[in-house]
Every structure is written in C-alpha cells, then in structure tokens.
C-alpha positions as a printed NumPy array, in Angstrom:
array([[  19.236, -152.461,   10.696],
       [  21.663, -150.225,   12.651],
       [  22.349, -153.623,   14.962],
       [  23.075, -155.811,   11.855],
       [  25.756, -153.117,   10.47 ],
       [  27.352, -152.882,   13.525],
       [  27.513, -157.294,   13.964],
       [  28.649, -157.315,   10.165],
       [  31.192, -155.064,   11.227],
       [  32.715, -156.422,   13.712],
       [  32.942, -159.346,   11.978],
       [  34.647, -157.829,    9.162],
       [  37.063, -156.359,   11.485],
       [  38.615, -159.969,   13.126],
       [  36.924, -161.996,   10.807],
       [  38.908, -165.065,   10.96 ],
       [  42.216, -163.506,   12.527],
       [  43.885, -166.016,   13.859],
       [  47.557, -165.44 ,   14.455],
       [  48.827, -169.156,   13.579],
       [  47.697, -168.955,   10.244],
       [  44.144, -167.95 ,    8.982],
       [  44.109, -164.201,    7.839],
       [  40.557, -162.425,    7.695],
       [  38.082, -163.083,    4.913],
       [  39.202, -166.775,    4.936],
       [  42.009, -165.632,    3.182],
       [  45.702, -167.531,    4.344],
       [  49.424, -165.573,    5.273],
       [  51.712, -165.796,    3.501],
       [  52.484, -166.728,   -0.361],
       [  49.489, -165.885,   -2.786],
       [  48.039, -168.355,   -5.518],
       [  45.037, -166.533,   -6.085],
       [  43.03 , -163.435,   -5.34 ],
       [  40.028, -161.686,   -6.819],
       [  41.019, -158.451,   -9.123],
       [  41.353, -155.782,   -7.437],
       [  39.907, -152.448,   -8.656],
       [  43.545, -151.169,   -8.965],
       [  46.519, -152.181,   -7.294],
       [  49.532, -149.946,   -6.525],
       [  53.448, -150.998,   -6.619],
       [  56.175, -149.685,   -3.983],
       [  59.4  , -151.904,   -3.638],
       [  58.628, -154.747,   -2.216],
       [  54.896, -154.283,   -1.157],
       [  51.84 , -155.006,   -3.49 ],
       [  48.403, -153.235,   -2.323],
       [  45.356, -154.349,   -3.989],
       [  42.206, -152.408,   -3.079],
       [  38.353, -154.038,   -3.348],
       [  36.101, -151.27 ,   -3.363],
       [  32.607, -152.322,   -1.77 ],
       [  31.064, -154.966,   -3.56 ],
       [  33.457, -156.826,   -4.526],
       [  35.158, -159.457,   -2.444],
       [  36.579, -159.213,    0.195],
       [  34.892, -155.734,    0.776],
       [  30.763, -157.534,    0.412],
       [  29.716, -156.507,    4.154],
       [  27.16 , -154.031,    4.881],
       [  29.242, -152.139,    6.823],
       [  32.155, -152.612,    4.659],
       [  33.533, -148.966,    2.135],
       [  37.185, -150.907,    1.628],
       [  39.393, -153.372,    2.001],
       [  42.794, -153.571,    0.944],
       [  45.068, -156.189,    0.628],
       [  49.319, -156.22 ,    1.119],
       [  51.156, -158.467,   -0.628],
       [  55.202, -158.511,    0.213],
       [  57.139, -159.809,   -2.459],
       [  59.168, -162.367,   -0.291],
       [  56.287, -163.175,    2.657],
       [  53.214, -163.368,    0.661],
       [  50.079, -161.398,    1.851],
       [  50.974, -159.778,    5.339],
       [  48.332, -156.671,    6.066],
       [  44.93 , -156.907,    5.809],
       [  42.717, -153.302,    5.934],
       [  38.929, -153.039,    6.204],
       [  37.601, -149.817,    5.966],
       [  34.218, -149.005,    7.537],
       [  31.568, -146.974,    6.088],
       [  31.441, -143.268,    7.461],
       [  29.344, -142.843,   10.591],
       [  29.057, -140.207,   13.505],
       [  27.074, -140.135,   16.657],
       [  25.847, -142.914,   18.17 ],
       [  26.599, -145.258,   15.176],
       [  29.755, -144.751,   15.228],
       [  30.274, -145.122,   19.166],
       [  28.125, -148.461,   18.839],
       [  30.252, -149.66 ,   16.243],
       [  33.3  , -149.123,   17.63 ],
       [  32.359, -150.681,   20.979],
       [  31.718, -154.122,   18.814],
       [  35.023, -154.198,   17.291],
       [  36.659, -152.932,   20.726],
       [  34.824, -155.523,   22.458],
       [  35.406, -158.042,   19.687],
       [  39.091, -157.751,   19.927],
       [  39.176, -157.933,   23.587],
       [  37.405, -161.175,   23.747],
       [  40.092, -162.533,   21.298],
       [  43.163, -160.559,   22.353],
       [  42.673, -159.4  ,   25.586],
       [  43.064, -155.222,   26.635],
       [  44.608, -153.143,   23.794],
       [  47.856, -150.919,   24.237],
       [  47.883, -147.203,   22.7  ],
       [  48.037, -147.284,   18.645],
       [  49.974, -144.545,   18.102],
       [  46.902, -141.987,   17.277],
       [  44.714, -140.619,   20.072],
       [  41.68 , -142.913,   19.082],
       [  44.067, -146.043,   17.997],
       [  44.201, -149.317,   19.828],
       [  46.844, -152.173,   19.038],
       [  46.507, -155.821,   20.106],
       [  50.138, -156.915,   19.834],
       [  48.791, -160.735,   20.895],
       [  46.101, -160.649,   17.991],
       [  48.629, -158.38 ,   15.489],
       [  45.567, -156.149,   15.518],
       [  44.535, -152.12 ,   15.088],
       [  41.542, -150.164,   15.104],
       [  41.657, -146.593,   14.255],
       [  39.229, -144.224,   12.837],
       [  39.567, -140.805,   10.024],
       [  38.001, -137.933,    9.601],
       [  35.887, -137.913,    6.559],
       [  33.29 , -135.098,    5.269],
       [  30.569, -133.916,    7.031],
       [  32.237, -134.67 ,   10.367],
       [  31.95 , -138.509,    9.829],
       [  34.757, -140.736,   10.673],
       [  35.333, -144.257,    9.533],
       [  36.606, -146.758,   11.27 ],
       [  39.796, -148.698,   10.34 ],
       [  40.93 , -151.711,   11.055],
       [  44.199, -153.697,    9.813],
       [  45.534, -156.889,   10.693],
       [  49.421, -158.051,   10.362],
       [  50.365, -161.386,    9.38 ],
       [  53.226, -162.819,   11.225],
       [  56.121, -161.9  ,    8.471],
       [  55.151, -158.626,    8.675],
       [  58.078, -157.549,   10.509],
       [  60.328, -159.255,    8.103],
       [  58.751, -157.315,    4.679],
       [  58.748, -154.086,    6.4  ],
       [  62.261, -154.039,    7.124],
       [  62.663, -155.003,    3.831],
       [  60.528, -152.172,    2.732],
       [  62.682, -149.916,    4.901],
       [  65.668, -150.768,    3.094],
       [  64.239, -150.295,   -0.312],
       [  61.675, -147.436,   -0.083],
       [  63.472, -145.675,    3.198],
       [  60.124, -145.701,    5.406],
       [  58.791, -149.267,    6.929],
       [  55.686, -150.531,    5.574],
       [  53.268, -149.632,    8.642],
       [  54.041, -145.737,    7.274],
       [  51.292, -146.674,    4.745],
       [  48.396, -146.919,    7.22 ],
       [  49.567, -144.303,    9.692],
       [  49.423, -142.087,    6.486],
       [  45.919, -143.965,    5.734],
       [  44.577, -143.218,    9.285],
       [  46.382, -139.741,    9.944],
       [  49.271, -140.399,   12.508],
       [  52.92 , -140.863,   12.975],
       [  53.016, -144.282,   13.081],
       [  50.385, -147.575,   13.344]])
C-alpha cells in the first residue's frame, strides 16, 4: 500500500508537466473554458485560486490532501499546487525520494528553493517543498508554473504590492518560492 501512495504521488506531483504546453492533471496553460467547482475560491487582484479538497478533481489521488489551482486574469491558469497527505518517518523520506527522483528524470538536478528542504527545477518550472503539520508530520508540496507566470506576477506586484509566488512561500513557510 505504502509503495502505491508513494507512485500515486509522484505522479500527482509532475503529472503531465510539460513546459510547452500541458499543465498537470491534463489540465492546459493558459486561458480557462472550464474547470470543476472548486470548494471555495479566493480573489486577490489579478490572481484567482480555486482549491479541490481531496476527492474531488483534480485532488482524486491516494496520496493527494489538496490541490489548488491559479488562475491570472490576463494569462489564464499559471500555478498548479498539489498538496500531499501528512507523513513522517520513513514515508515521508520514501515519498519524497519519488518526486525528487521524478523531477530529476524530467528536469535534470534541482537548484535551492528558497526554504532549507525546497528544490526548484527552473527547466521543468517546478518546486517541491514540505510544512510542518501536527503531530510532527510534514506534507509535501509541490507547485508547478506555467510559462506566463512571470508576466501575472508582475502584474500582481503592481496591483497587490507582493508578486504572486509570495502566496506559496507563505503556503510552505519561507521567504520566497
């Protein structure tokens, strides 16, 4: 069981990233027709966020507590964030491997991410992370950037004073993703 978790995890961590176009979840960058409703969604200048609380797609895998969707207003979904279940121990170092591993197959090494766990795959627009939840559990995050991020977050500078990355550093507990 603790082998399937770990493979549907690192799935849901790239699944489908691929920088010219295809965003995980066999979702698409950019401009939005569709999505599922969200549980809630929250508003700040230009950025939409619309969270899927496990269960309900995009956030169906096993290992799956979260994911959250950004919409910019102008560039159509650019950030995608899966949020793993909590684990410690072993579990977590296991899973963590996959999606290391798993992103180094597609992207090559990582760089730094800003937090002491964080890695960043500037190649694959990529970051894995983890947070402290209780009991001494952490779960692991991922988030992936679509290739107009950098265009909606100065945008969102502009209009909210902070870029849009500020969002998941807050999410994952550092200065900056």
């Amino acid at each position: 069981m603790a082998t399937m978790a770990v493979l549907a995890l690192t799935h849901a961590a790239f699944a489908g990233n691929d920088p010219s176009g295809e965003a995980p979840f066999g979702l698409a960058w950019g401009p939005v027709s569709a999505v599922a409703r969200p549980l809630r969604a929250d508003r700040e200048a230009n950025l939409t966020a619309l969270y899927y609380p496990r269960g309900w797609r995009p956030a169906t895998g096993t290992a799956t507590a979260q994911v959250v969707l950004v919409v910019c207003r102008d560039e159509g979904l650019q950030q995608v964030v899966w949020v793993g279940l909590p684990l410690s121990g072993e579990a977590l170092a296991r899973a963590r491997r996959a999606i290391h591993d798993e992103g180094v197959r597609r992207y090559g090494e990582p760089e730094p991410g800003g937090a002491a766990d964080a890695e960043f795959w500037r190649g694959g627009r990529a970051l894995l992370a983890s947070r402290e939840t209780d009991g001494g559990r952490r779960e692991l995050v991922t988030t992936v950037f679509g290739p107009g991020f950098a265009a909606c977050s100065e945008t969102h500078h502009a209009e909210a004073g902070h870029p849009a990355g500020a969002h998941v550093a807050d999410l994952i507990g550092t200065a900056g993703p």
